[in-house]
């Protein structure tokens, strides 16, 4: 293990330790968000209300030292409310850019599916290019710009499902479930006696890294080896989604590229400078569940996307 890879492993462990001070039982979720940050991707969190999605985002941002911003998406939200606009300054007789809340480093897009497609689309350029265009003029954003978007899977009325083009911009779609009984008891014991909503700093969450360290970690991941056999394995998995009778639409080449990039970050966080098939398999569901569409026959049979992806991973030969 090189010193650079060891520093990435230590960084990941430290981030998980800080977030765990306030968000209990979500270590794997924190690890996936860390992978997304280091791989330059975005995350869509799907889960019922009250499962600490917002709290996790706040704690994560504080631990890694990123500027944190939050947008509560509503049906009347307009693109200008997110991006900002040029306002006329009567003192200078010129237009001045008033930046919107998207100009941050870690953006929590809360209940993203509650806003119409026109406003959802305002995020597309920022997520892909890390810049926004206002009145024809491009404005650069932070290279660390990361979106953590949330959506509630229970409600079906008054929501606007994300278009496939926007879903494909998310590296992961992660399912946030209820905690087990022991973790829920711990949550009640620790949070139940507080009579206000405390800040994450009140739980002792501290900044343990900065932009320079994150940049160094990303540079270290660039040297993680991706063997030809592993590349072939990733390509076979992605192409198998297009050939599956259970899927109406398979994953794109972008999915293959992002799966490879995320696998490299996962390997470094495990302290390795090479990717193994286990890295790919652990990330396959998170990378693919929002990029494939079940066939009508599979839906009638009561199958879900996770089962189909698991079957594809099971069928494909694993390189030795």
PDB file of C-alpha atoms in Angstrom:
ATOM      1  CA  UNK A   1       0.000   0.000   0.000  1.00  0.00           C
ATOM      2  CA  UNK A   2       1.410   3.368  -1.017  1.00  0.00           C
ATOM      3  CA  UNK A   3       1.361   6.319   1.347  1.00  0.00           C
ATOM      4  CA  UNK A   4      -1.108   8.126  -0.922  1.00  0.00           C
ATOM      5  CA  UNK A   5      -3.582   5.242  -0.921  1.00  0.00           C
ATOM      6  CA  UNK A   6      -3.217   4.853   2.849  1.00  0.00           C
ATOM      7  CA  UNK A   7      -4.100   8.534   3.240  1.00  0.00           C
ATOM      8  CA  UNK A   8      -7.291   7.971   1.180  1.00  0.00           C
ATOM      9  CA  UNK A   9      -8.233   4.994   3.354  1.00  0.00           C
ATOM     10  CA  UNK A  10      -7.619   7.002   6.518  1.00  0.00           C
ATOM     11  CA  UNK A  11      -9.623   9.930   5.132  1.00  0.00           C
ATOM     12  CA  UNK A  12     -12.618   7.701   4.421  1.00  0.00           C
ATOM     13  CA  UNK A  13     -12.515   6.173   7.896  1.00  0.00           C
ATOM     14  CA  UNK A  14     -12.273   9.621   9.513  1.00  0.00           C
ATOM     15  CA  UNK A  15     -15.259  10.947   7.538  1.00  0.00           C
ATOM     16  CA  UNK A  16     -17.373   7.939   8.532  1.00  0.00           C
ATOM     17  CA  UNK A  17     -16.359   8.423  12.159  1.00  0.00           C
ATOM     18  CA  UNK A  18     -17.441  12.056  12.196  1.00  0.00           C
ATOM     19  CA  UNK A  19     -20.793  11.443  10.480  1.00  0.00           C
ATOM     20  CA  UNK A  20     -21.487   8.506  12.819  1.00  0.00           C
ATOM     21  CA  UNK A  21     -21.486  10.924  15.764  1.00  0.00           C
ATOM     22  CA  UNK A  22     -24.888  12.199  14.689  1.00  0.00           C
ATOM     23  CA  UNK A  23     -26.248   9.716  12.104  1.00  0.00           C
ATOM     24  CA  UNK A  24     -26.434   6.226  13.543  1.00  0.00           C
ATOM     25  CA  UNK A  25     -26.319   2.994  11.573  1.00  0.00           C
ATOM     26  CA  UNK A  26     -25.629   4.583   8.181  1.00  0.00           C
ATOM     27  CA  UNK A  27     -21.926   3.822   7.775  1.00  0.00           C
ATOM     28  CA  UNK A  28     -22.383   2.125   4.359  1.00  0.00           C
ATOM     29  CA  UNK A  29     -24.397   5.109   3.142  1.00  0.00           C
ATOM     30  CA  UNK A  30     -21.676   7.523   4.259  1.00  0.00           C
ATOM     31  CA  UNK A  31     -19.096   5.388   2.450  1.00  0.00           C
ATOM     32  CA  UNK A  32     -21.111   5.611  -0.791  1.00  0.00           C
ATOM     33  CA  UNK A  33     -21.393   9.404  -0.505  1.00  0.00           C
ATOM     34  CA  UNK A  34     -17.617   9.566   0.059  1.00  0.00           C
ATOM     35  CA  UNK A  35     -17.057   7.447  -3.049  1.00  0.00           C
ATOM     36  CA  UNK A  36     -19.276   9.823  -5.029  1.00  0.00           C
ATOM     37  CA  UNK A  37     -17.325  12.872  -3.823  1.00  0.00           C
ATOM     38  CA  UNK A  38     -13.976  11.321  -4.745  1.00  0.00           C
ATOM     39  CA  UNK A  39     -15.291  10.031  -8.077  1.00  0.00           C
ATOM     40  CA  UNK A  40     -16.800  13.394  -9.005  1.00  0.00           C
ATOM     41  CA  UNK A  41     -20.378  12.094  -8.985  1.00  0.00           C
ATOM     42  CA  UNK A  42     -23.751  13.017  -7.532  1.00  0.00           C
ATOM     43  CA  UNK A  43     -26.109  11.016  -5.331  1.00  0.00           C
ATOM     44  CA  UNK A  44     -29.876  10.530  -5.335  1.00  0.00           C
ATOM     45  CA  UNK A  45     -31.172   9.417  -1.933  1.00  0.00           C
ATOM     46  CA  UNK A  46     -34.572   7.766  -1.907  1.00  0.00           C
ATOM     47  CA  UNK A  47     -36.291   7.059   1.376  1.00  0.00           C
ATOM     48  CA  UNK A  48     -39.240   7.943   3.571  1.00  0.00           C
ATOM     49  CA  UNK A  49     -39.250  11.171   5.626  1.00  0.00           C
ATOM     50  CA  UNK A  50     -37.458  11.135   8.958  1.00  0.00           C
ATOM     51  CA  UNK A  51     -34.615   8.791   7.996  1.00  0.00           C
ATOM     52  CA  UNK A  52     -31.845  11.417   8.487  1.00  0.00           C
ATOM     53  CA  UNK A  53     -31.130  12.157   4.820  1.00  0.00           C
ATOM     54  CA  UNK A  54     -30.800  15.893   5.476  1.00  0.00           C
ATOM     55  CA  UNK A  55     -28.844  15.339   8.684  1.00  0.00           C
ATOM     56  CA  UNK A  56     -26.410  13.048   6.884  1.00  0.00           C
ATOM     57  CA  UNK A  57     -25.800  15.687   4.201  1.00  0.00           C
ATOM     58  CA  UNK A  58     -25.175  18.395   6.794  1.00  0.00           C
ATOM     59  CA  UNK A  59     -22.823  16.212   8.842  1.00  0.00           C
ATOM     60  CA  UNK A  60     -20.935  15.067   5.749  1.00  0.00           C
ATOM     61  CA  UNK A  61     -20.453  18.642   4.508  1.00  0.00           C
ATOM     62  CA  UNK A  62     -19.126  19.750   7.896  1.00  0.00           C
ATOM     63  CA  UNK A  63     -16.746  16.799   8.177  1.00  0.00           C
ATOM     64  CA  UNK A  64     -15.172  17.339   4.754  1.00  0.00           C
ATOM     65  CA  UNK A  65     -15.127  21.126   5.035  1.00  0.00           C
ATOM     66  CA  UNK A  66     -17.383  21.879   2.061  1.00  0.00           C
ATOM     67  CA  UNK A  67     -19.711  24.866   1.809  1.00  0.00           C
ATOM     68  CA  UNK A  68     -23.225  23.534   2.318  1.00  0.00           C
ATOM     69  CA  UNK A  69     -26.398  24.766   0.669  1.00  0.00           C
ATOM     70  CA  UNK A  70     -29.962  23.514   0.665  1.00  0.00           C
ATOM     71  CA  UNK A  71     -32.838  24.045  -1.756  1.00  0.00           C
ATOM     72  CA  UNK A  72     -36.319  22.905  -0.780  1.00  0.00           C
ATOM     73  CA  UNK A  73     -37.908  22.023  -4.110  1.00  0.00           C
ATOM     74  CA  UNK A  74     -41.561  23.046  -4.498  1.00  0.00           C
ATOM     75  CA  UNK A  75     -43.977  23.152  -7.461  1.00  0.00           C
ATOM     76  CA  UNK A  76     -43.645  26.939  -7.792  1.00  0.00           C
ATOM     77  CA  UNK A  77     -39.825  27.008  -7.814  1.00  0.00           C
ATOM     78  CA  UNK A  78     -38.406  28.628 -10.963  1.00  0.00           C
ATOM     79  CA  UNK A  79     -34.971  28.122 -12.588  1.00  0.00           C
ATOM     80  CA  UNK A  80     -33.949  31.661 -11.611  1.00  0.00           C
ATOM     81  CA  UNK A  81     -34.609  30.823  -7.967  1.00  0.00           C
ATOM     82  CA  UNK A  82     -31.843  28.214  -8.229  1.00  0.00           C
ATOM     83  CA  UNK A  83     -29.346  29.770 -10.616  1.00  0.00           C
ATOM     84  CA  UNK A  84     -29.710  33.448  -9.759  1.00  0.00           C
ATOM     85  CA  UNK A  85     -30.215  36.362 -12.135  1.00  0.00           C
ATOM     86  CA  UNK A  86     -28.760  39.632 -13.375  1.00  0.00           C
ATOM     87  CA  UNK A  87     -30.345  42.551 -11.527  1.00  0.00           C
ATOM     88  CA  UNK A  88     -30.061  46.169 -12.605  1.00  0.00           C
ATOM     89  CA  UNK A  89     -28.043  48.304 -10.212  1.00  0.00           C
ATOM     90  CA  UNK A  90     -29.333  51.873 -10.390  1.00  0.00           C
ATOM     91  CA  UNK A  91     -26.238  53.223  -8.623  1.00  0.00           C
ATOM     92  CA  UNK A  92     -23.854  51.892 -11.255  1.00  0.00           C
ATOM     93  CA  UNK A  93     -26.370  51.804 -14.154  1.00  0.00           C
ATOM     94  CA  UNK A  94     -25.295  48.241 -14.899  1.00  0.00           C
ATOM     95  CA  UNK A  95     -26.477  44.701 -14.332  1.00  0.00           C
ATOM     96  CA  UNK A  96     -25.026  42.762 -11.403  1.00  0.00           C
ATOM     97  CA  UNK A  97     -25.184  39.000 -11.038  1.00  0.00           C
ATOM     98  CA  UNK A  98     -26.982  37.839  -7.920  1.00  0.00           C
ATOM     99  CA  UNK A  99     -25.923  34.222  -7.520  1.00  0.00           C
ATOM    100  CA  UNK A 100     -28.494  31.642  -6.525  1.00  0.00           C
ATOM    101  CA  UNK A 101     -28.113  28.885  -3.924  1.00  0.00           C
ATOM    102  CA  UNK A 102     -26.659  26.495  -6.504  1.00  0.00           C
ATOM    103  CA  UNK A 103     -23.326  28.307  -6.103  1.00  0.00           C
ATOM    104  CA  UNK A 104     -22.059  26.129  -3.281  1.00  0.00           C
ATOM    105  CA  UNK A 105     -19.963  22.971  -2.945  1.00  0.00           C
ATOM    106  CA  UNK A 106     -22.359  20.427  -1.437  1.00  0.00           C
ATOM    107  CA  UNK A 107     -25.952  21.084  -2.469  1.00  0.00           C
ATOM    108  CA  UNK A 108     -28.842  19.290  -0.806  1.00  0.00           C
ATOM    109  CA  UNK A 109     -31.662  19.239  -3.373  1.00  0.00           C
ATOM    110  CA  UNK A 110     -34.478  18.300  -1.009  1.00  0.00           C
ATOM    111  CA  UNK A 111     -37.497  16.537  -2.534  1.00  0.00           C
ATOM    112  CA  UNK A 112     -36.198  17.183  -6.030  1.00  0.00           C
ATOM    113  CA  UNK A 113     -39.167  15.455  -7.648  1.00  0.00           C
ATOM    114  CA  UNK A 114     -41.606  18.054  -6.278  1.00  0.00           C
ATOM    115  CA  UNK A 115     -40.566  20.688  -8.809  1.00  0.00           C
ATOM    116  CA  UNK A 116     -41.535  20.775 -12.526  1.00  0.00           C
ATOM    117  CA  UNK A 117     -39.158  19.477 -15.240  1.00  0.00           C
ATOM    118  CA  UNK A 118     -38.178  23.005 -16.330  1.00  0.00           C
ATOM    119  CA  UNK A 119     -36.711  23.704 -12.901  1.00  0.00           C
ATOM    120  CA  UNK A 120     -35.211  20.223 -12.586  1.00  0.00           C
ATOM    121  CA  UNK A 121     -33.422  20.844 -15.883  1.00  0.00           C
ATOM    122  CA  UNK A 122     -31.722  23.909 -14.382  1.00  0.00           C
ATOM    123  CA  UNK A 123     -29.491  21.486 -12.512  1.00  0.00           C
ATOM    124  CA  UNK A 124     -28.367  19.523 -15.577  1.00  0.00           C
ATOM    125  CA  UNK A 125     -25.559  21.786 -16.789  1.00  0.00           C
ATOM    126  CA  UNK A 126     -24.273  22.313 -13.251  1.00  0.00           C
ATOM    127  CA  UNK A 127     -24.192  18.575 -12.540  1.00  0.00           C
ATOM    128  CA  UNK A 128     -22.475  17.677 -15.803  1.00  0.00           C
ATOM    129  CA  UNK A 129     -20.209  20.662 -16.531  1.00  0.00           C
ATOM    130  CA  UNK A 130     -19.928  22.250 -13.064  1.00  0.00           C
ATOM    131  CA  UNK A 131     -20.903  25.577 -14.521  1.00  0.00           C
ATOM    132  CA  UNK A 132     -24.161  27.430 -15.168  1.00  0.00           C
ATOM    133  CA  UNK A 133     -25.221  29.761 -17.947  1.00  0.00           C
ATOM    134  CA  UNK A 134     -27.197  32.873 -17.019  1.00  0.00           C
ATOM    135  CA  UNK A 135     -28.375  35.166 -19.824  1.00  0.00           C
ATOM    136  CA  UNK A 136     -25.947  33.481 -22.201  1.00  0.00           C
ATOM    137  CA  UNK A 137     -22.907  33.997 -19.953  1.00  0.00           C
ATOM    138  CA  UNK A 138     -21.194  30.932 -18.395  1.00  0.00           C
ATOM    139  CA  UNK A 139     -20.243  31.006 -14.725  1.00  0.00           C
ATOM    140  CA  UNK A 140     -17.802  28.466 -13.303  1.00  0.00           C
ATOM    141  CA  UNK A 141     -18.636  26.557 -10.132  1.00  0.00           C
ATOM    142  CA  UNK A 142     -16.485  24.771  -7.592  1.00  0.00           C
ATOM    143  CA  UNK A 143     -14.757  21.663  -9.004  1.00  0.00           C
ATOM    144  CA  UNK A 144     -15.996  19.896  -5.851  1.00  0.00           C
ATOM    145  CA  UNK A 145     -19.648  20.748  -6.591  1.00  0.00           C
ATOM    146  CA  UNK A 146     -21.705  17.730  -5.518  1.00  0.00           C
ATOM    147  CA  UNK A 147     -25.477  17.272  -5.449  1.00  0.00           C
ATOM    148  CA  UNK A 148     -27.194  15.148  -2.830  1.00  0.00           C
ATOM    149  CA  UNK A 149     -30.805  14.982  -3.980  1.00  0.00           C
ATOM    150  CA  UNK A 150     -33.624  13.374  -2.008  1.00  0.00           C
ATOM    151  CA  UNK A 151     -36.983  12.028  -3.026  1.00  0.00           C
ATOM    152  CA  UNK A 152     -39.813  10.311  -1.186  1.00  0.00           C
ATOM    153  CA  UNK A 153     -40.834   6.967  -2.763  1.00  0.00           C
ATOM    154  CA  UNK A 154     -44.179   6.877  -0.942  1.00  0.00           C
ATOM    155  CA  UNK A 155     -45.980   9.902  -2.360  1.00  0.00           C
ATOM    156  CA  UNK A 156     -47.170   9.702  -5.958  1.00  0.00           C
ATOM    157  CA  UNK A 157     -49.376  12.824  -6.151  1.00  0.00           C
ATOM    158  CA  UNK A 158     -47.981  16.290  -6.749  1.00  0.00           C
ATOM    159  CA  UNK A 159     -44.598  14.984  -7.894  1.00  0.00           C
ATOM    160  CA  UNK A 160     -42.756  15.140 -11.220  1.00  0.00           C
ATOM    161  CA  UNK A 161     -40.646  12.022 -11.900  1.00  0.00           C
ATOM    162  CA  UNK A 162     -37.099  12.896 -12.912  1.00  0.00           C
ATOM    163  CA  UNK A 163     -36.457  12.485 -16.665  1.00  0.00           C
ATOM    164  CA  UNK A 164     -34.045   9.768 -17.724  1.00  0.00           C
ATOM    165  CA  UNK A 165     -31.475  12.332 -18.871  1.00  0.00           C
ATOM    166  CA  UNK A 166     -31.271  13.807 -15.387  1.00  0.00           C
ATOM    167  CA  UNK A 167     -31.299  10.455 -13.619  1.00  0.00           C
ATOM    168  CA  UNK A 168     -28.283   9.467 -15.715  1.00  0.00           C
ATOM    169  CA  UNK A 169     -26.333  12.398 -14.227  1.00  0.00           C
ATOM    170  CA  UNK A 170     -26.427  10.777 -10.788  1.00  0.00           C
ATOM    171  CA  UNK A 171     -23.596   8.398 -10.053  1.00  0.00           C
ATOM    172  CA  UNK A 172     -25.626   6.550  -7.399  1.00  0.00           C
ATOM    173  CA  UNK A 173     -29.231   6.102  -6.466  1.00  0.00           C
ATOM    174  CA  UNK A 174     -29.199   4.891  -2.869  1.00  0.00           C
ATOM    175  CA  UNK A 175     -32.160   3.512  -0.965  1.00  0.00           C
ATOM    176  CA  UNK A 176     -32.363   4.797   2.621  1.00  0.00           C
ATOM    177  CA  UNK A 177     -34.259   2.343   4.796  1.00  0.00           C
ATOM    178  CA  UNK A 178     -35.490   2.448   8.382  1.00  0.00           C
ATOM    179  CA  UNK A 179     -32.893   1.558  11.055  1.00  0.00           C
ATOM    180  CA  UNK A 180     -33.018  -1.733  12.909  1.00  0.00           C
ATOM    181  CA  UNK A 181     -34.484  -1.886  16.408  1.00  0.00           C
ATOM    182  CA  UNK A 182     -31.174  -1.372  18.234  1.00  0.00           C
ATOM    183  CA  UNK A 183     -30.190   1.638  16.114  1.00  0.00           C
ATOM    184  CA  UNK A 184     -33.667   3.158  16.435  1.00  0.00           C
ATOM    185  CA  UNK A 185     -33.485   2.852  20.217  1.00  0.00           C
ATOM    186  CA  UNK A 186     -30.105   4.587  20.143  1.00  0.00           C
ATOM    187  CA  UNK A 187     -31.571   7.382  18.025  1.00  0.00           C
ATOM    188  CA  UNK A 188     -34.431   7.912  20.474  1.00  0.00           C
ATOM    189  CA  UNK A 189     -32.089   7.816  23.483  1.00  0.00           C
ATOM    190  CA  UNK A 190     -29.695  10.353  21.977  1.00  0.00           C
ATOM    191  CA  UNK A 191     -32.067  12.645  20.074  1.00  0.00           C
ATOM    192  CA  UNK A 192     -35.343  12.186  21.909  1.00  0.00           C
ATOM    193  CA  UNK A 193     -34.404  14.320  24.907  1.00  0.00           C
ATOM    194  CA  UNK A 194     -33.470  17.374  22.838  1.00  0.00           C
ATOM    195  CA  UNK A 195     -36.178  20.003  22.677  1.00  0.00           C
ATOM    196  CA  UNK A 196     -34.828  21.836  19.662  1.00  0.00           C
ATOM    197  CA  UNK A 197     -33.219  20.870  16.400  1.00  0.00           C
ATOM    198  CA  UNK A 198     -29.511  21.004  17.224  1.00  0.00           C
ATOM    199  CA  UNK A 199     -26.790  21.810  14.720  1.00  0.00           C
ATOM    200  CA  UNK A 200     -24.430  19.003  13.759  1.00  0.00           C
ATOM    201  CA  UNK A 201     -21.674  20.881  15.613  1.00  0.00           C
ATOM    202  CA  UNK A 202     -23.595  20.263  18.846  1.00  0.00           C
ATOM    203  CA  UNK A 203     -22.902  16.553  18.387  1.00  0.00           C
ATOM    204  CA  UNK A 204     -19.155  17.124  18.134  1.00  0.00           C
ATOM    205  CA  UNK A 205     -18.899  16.789  14.348  1.00  0.00           C
ATOM    206  CA  UNK A 206     -15.731  18.616  13.317  1.00  0.00           C
ATOM    207  CA  UNK A 207     -13.977  19.440  10.078  1.00  0.00           C
ATOM    208  CA  UNK A 208     -11.317  16.799   9.498  1.00  0.00           C
ATOM    209  CA  UNK A 209     -10.154  17.655   5.971  1.00  0.00           C
ATOM    210  CA  UNK A 210     -10.088  20.463   3.415  1.00  0.00           C
ATOM    211  CA  UNK A 211     -10.163  21.090  -0.326  1.00  0.00           C
ATOM    212  CA  UNK A 212      -6.424  20.444  -0.715  1.00  0.00           C
ATOM    213  CA  UNK A 213      -6.640  17.048   1.006  1.00  0.00           C
ATOM    214  CA  UNK A 214      -9.677  16.068  -1.030  1.00  0.00           C
ATOM    215  CA  UNK A 215      -7.854  17.088  -4.207  1.00  0.00           C
ATOM    216  CA  UNK A 216      -4.852  14.977  -3.170  1.00  0.00           C
ATOM    217  CA  UNK A 217      -7.156  12.005  -2.533  1.00  0.00           C
ATOM    218  CA  UNK A 218      -8.673  12.379  -6.001  1.00  0.00           C
ATOM    219  CA  UNK A 219      -5.183  12.520  -7.526  1.00  0.00           C
ATOM    220  CA  UNK A 220      -4.266   9.337  -5.636  1.00  0.00           C
ATOM    221  CA  UNK A 221      -7.326   7.541  -7.004  1.00  0.00           C
ATOM    222  CA  UNK A 222      -6.165   8.348 -10.539  1.00  0.00           C
ATOM    223  CA  UNK A 223      -3.297   5.862 -10.136  1.00  0.00           C
ATOM    224  CA  UNK A 224      -5.518   2.977  -8.986  1.00  0.00           C
ATOM    225  CA  UNK A 225      -5.007   0.133 -11.476  1.00  0.00           C
ATOM    226  CA  UNK A 226      -7.965  -1.062 -13.512  1.00  0.00           C
ATOM    227  CA  UNK A 227      -6.885  -4.389 -15.040  1.00  0.00           C
ATOM    228  CA  UNK A 228      -8.005  -5.312 -18.544  1.00  0.00           C
ATOM    229  CA  UNK A 229      -9.972  -8.240 -17.115  1.00  0.00           C
ATOM    230  CA  UNK A 230     -11.888  -5.915 -14.783  1.00  0.00           C
ATOM    231  CA  UNK A 231     -12.619  -3.484 -17.618  1.00  0.00           C
ATOM    232  CA  UNK A 232     -13.985  -6.376 -19.666  1.00  0.00           C
ATOM    233  CA  UNK A 233     -16.097  -7.461 -16.688  1.00  0.00           C
ATOM    234  CA  UNK A 234     -17.620  -3.983 -16.295  1.00  0.00           C
ATOM    235  CA  UNK A 235     -18.421  -3.815 -20.017  1.00  0.00           C
ATOM    236  CA  UNK A 236     -20.029  -7.279 -19.942  1.00  0.00           C
ATOM    237  CA  UNK A 237     -22.237  -6.299 -17.002  1.00  0.00           C
ATOM    238  CA  UNK A 238     -23.420  -3.114 -18.693  1.00  0.00           C
ATOM    239  CA  UNK A 239     -24.056  -4.815 -22.031  1.00  0.00           C
ATOM    240  CA  UNK A 240     -25.936  -7.606 -20.258  1.00  0.00           C
ATOM    241  CA  UNK A 241     -28.480  -5.047 -19.020  1.00  0.00           C
ATOM    242  CA  UNK A 242     -29.282  -4.210 -22.647  1.00  0.00           C
ATOM    243  CA  UNK A 243     -29.723  -7.873 -23.580  1.00  0.00           C
ATOM    244  CA  UNK A 244     -31.859  -8.818 -20.558  1.00  0.00           C
ATOM    245  CA  UNK A 245     -35.474  -9.750 -21.337  1.00  0.00           C
ATOM    246  CA  UNK A 246     -36.417  -8.371 -17.916  1.00  0.00           C
ATOM    247  CA  UNK A 247     -35.338  -4.853 -18.863  1.00  0.00           C
ATOM    248  CA  UNK A 248     -36.992  -2.587 -21.391  1.00  0.00           C
ATOM    249  CA  UNK A 249     -34.003  -0.249 -21.384  1.00  0.00           C
ATOM    250  CA  UNK A 250     -30.445  -1.048 -20.355  1.00  0.00           C
ATOM    251  CA  UNK A 251     -27.583   1.110 -19.096  1.00  0.00           C
ATOM    252  CA  UNK A 252     -25.535   3.512 -21.219  1.00  0.00           C
ATOM    253  CA  UNK A 253     -21.760   3.658 -21.833  1.00  0.00           C
ATOM    254  CA  UNK A 254     -21.719   6.520 -19.303  1.00  0.00           C
ATOM    255  CA  UNK A 255     -22.867   4.000 -16.689  1.00  0.00           C
ATOM    256  CA  UNK A 256     -19.864   1.792 -17.498  1.00  0.00           C
ATOM    257  CA  UNK A 257     -17.464   4.721 -17.179  1.00  0.00           C
ATOM    258  CA  UNK A 258     -18.973   5.855 -13.882  1.00  0.00           C
ATOM    259  CA  UNK A 259     -18.984   2.311 -12.495  1.00  0.00           C
ATOM    260  CA  UNK A 260     -15.268   2.021 -13.286  1.00  0.00           C
ATOM    261  CA  UNK A 261     -14.518   5.408 -11.708  1.00  0.00           C
ATOM    262  CA  UNK A 262     -16.511   4.615  -8.579  1.00  0.00           C
ATOM    263  CA  UNK A 263     -14.848   1.196  -8.284  1.00  0.00           C
ATOM    264  CA  UNK A 264     -11.433   2.883  -8.296  1.00  0.00           C
ATOM    265  CA  UNK A 265     -12.520   5.210  -5.480  1.00  0.00           C
ATOM    266  CA  UNK A 266     -13.958   2.266  -3.523  1.00  0.00           C
ATOM    267  CA  UNK A 267     -10.701   0.335  -3.904  1.00  0.00           C
ATOM    268  CA  UNK A 268      -8.653   3.280  -2.600  1.00  0.00           C
ATOM    269  CA  UNK A 269     -10.976   3.664   0.404  1.00  0.00           C
ATOM    270  CA  UNK A 270     -10.306  -0.012   1.146  1.00  0.00           C
ATOM    271  CA  UNK A 271      -6.550   0.669   1.043  1.00  0.00           C
ATOM    272  CA  UNK A 272      -5.861  -0.933  -2.350  1.00  0.00           C
ATOM    273  CA  UNK A 273      -4.263   0.545  -5.467  1.00  0.00           C
ATOM    274  CA  UNK A 274      -6.074  -1.900  -7.741  1.00  0.00           C
ATOM    275  CA  UNK A 275      -9.720  -2.718  -8.433  1.00  0.00           C
ATOM    276  CA  UNK A 276     -11.114  -6.196  -7.821  1.00  0.00           C
ATOM    277  CA  UNK A 277     -14.433  -7.631  -9.093  1.00  0.00           C
ATOM    278  CA  UNK A 278     -15.894  -7.371  -5.578  1.00  0.00           C
ATOM    279  CA  UNK A 279     -15.646  -3.569  -5.825  1.00  0.00           C
ATOM    280  CA  UNK A 280     -17.672  -3.630  -9.040  1.00  0.00           C
ATOM    281  CA  UNK A 281     -20.276  -6.021  -7.645  1.00  0.00           C
ATOM    282  CA  UNK A 282     -20.842  -3.989  -4.464  1.00  0.00           C
ATOM    283  CA  UNK A 283     -21.480  -0.822  -6.472  1.00  0.00           C
ATOM    284  CA  UNK A 284     -23.492  -2.314  -9.352  1.00  0.00           C
ATOM    285  CA  UNK A 285     -26.945  -1.816  -7.806  1.00  0.00           C
ATOM    286  CA  UNK A 286     -26.252   1.790  -6.769  1.00  0.00           C
ATOM    287  CA  UNK A 287     -24.948   2.701 -10.213  1.00  0.00           C
ATOM    288  CA  UNK A 288     -27.585   0.848 -12.241  1.00  0.00           C
ATOM    289  CA  UNK A 289     -30.934   0.885 -10.402  1.00  0.00           C
ATOM    290  CA  UNK A 290     -31.905   4.309 -11.780  1.00  0.00           C
ATOM    291  CA  UNK A 291     -30.480   3.726 -15.255  1.00  0.00           C
ATOM    292  CA  UNK A 292     -32.493   0.677 -16.286  1.00  0.00           C
ATOM    293  CA  UNK A 293     -36.230   0.240 -16.808  1.00  0.00           C
ATOM    294  CA  UNK A 294     -38.112  -2.947 -15.993  1.00  0.00           C
ATOM    295  CA  UNK A 295     -39.995  -4.659 -18.797  1.00  0.00           C
ATOM    296  CA  UNK A 296     -43.759  -4.994 -18.537  1.00  0.00           C
ATOM    297  CA  UNK A 297     -43.427  -8.784 -18.173  1.00  0.00           C
ATOM    298  CA  UNK A 298     -41.012  -8.440 -15.255  1.00  0.00           C
ATOM    299  CA  UNK A 299     -43.358  -5.984 -13.524  1.00  0.00           C
ATOM    300  CA  UNK A 300     -46.298  -8.370 -13.938  1.00  0.00           C
ATOM    301  CA  UNK A 301     -44.194 -11.149 -12.398  1.00  0.00           C
ATOM    302  CA  UNK A 302     -43.545  -8.879  -9.401  1.00  0.00           C
ATOM    303  CA  UNK A 303     -39.798  -8.568  -9.969  1.00  0.00           C
ATOM    304  CA  UNK A 304     -37.892  -5.421  -9.054  1.00  0.00           C
ATOM    305  CA  UNK A 305     -34.816  -3.753 -10.483  1.00  0.00           C
ATOM    306  CA  UNK A 306     -32.544  -4.913  -7.672  1.00  0.00           C
ATOM    307  CA  UNK A 307     -33.431  -8.564  -8.329  1.00  0.00           C
ATOM    308  CA  UNK A 308     -32.752  -8.229 -12.040  1.00  0.00           C
ATOM    309  CA  UNK A 309     -29.386  -6.529 -11.454  1.00  0.00           C
ATOM    310  CA  UNK A 310     -28.434  -9.180  -8.885  1.00  0.00           C
ATOM    311  CA  UNK A 311     -29.292 -11.909 -11.413  1.00  0.00           C
ATOM    312  CA  UNK A 312     -27.130 -10.271 -14.082  1.00  0.00           C
ATOM    313  CA  UNK A 313     -24.197  -9.986 -11.658  1.00  0.00           C
ATOM    314  CA  UNK A 314     -24.703 -13.629 -10.670  1.00  0.00           C
ATOM    315  CA  UNK A 315     -24.713 -14.851 -14.281  1.00  0.00           C
ATOM    316  CA  UNK A 316     -21.663 -13.038 -15.553  1.00  0.00           C
ATOM    317  CA  UNK A 317     -18.336 -14.844 -15.210  1.00  0.00           C
ATOM    318  CA  UNK A 318     -16.079 -13.208 -12.639  1.00  0.00           C
ATOM    319  CA  UNK A 319     -12.441 -12.674 -13.723  1.00  0.00           C
ATOM    320  CA  UNK A 320      -9.870 -14.540 -11.647  1.00  0.00           C
TER     321      UNK A 320
END
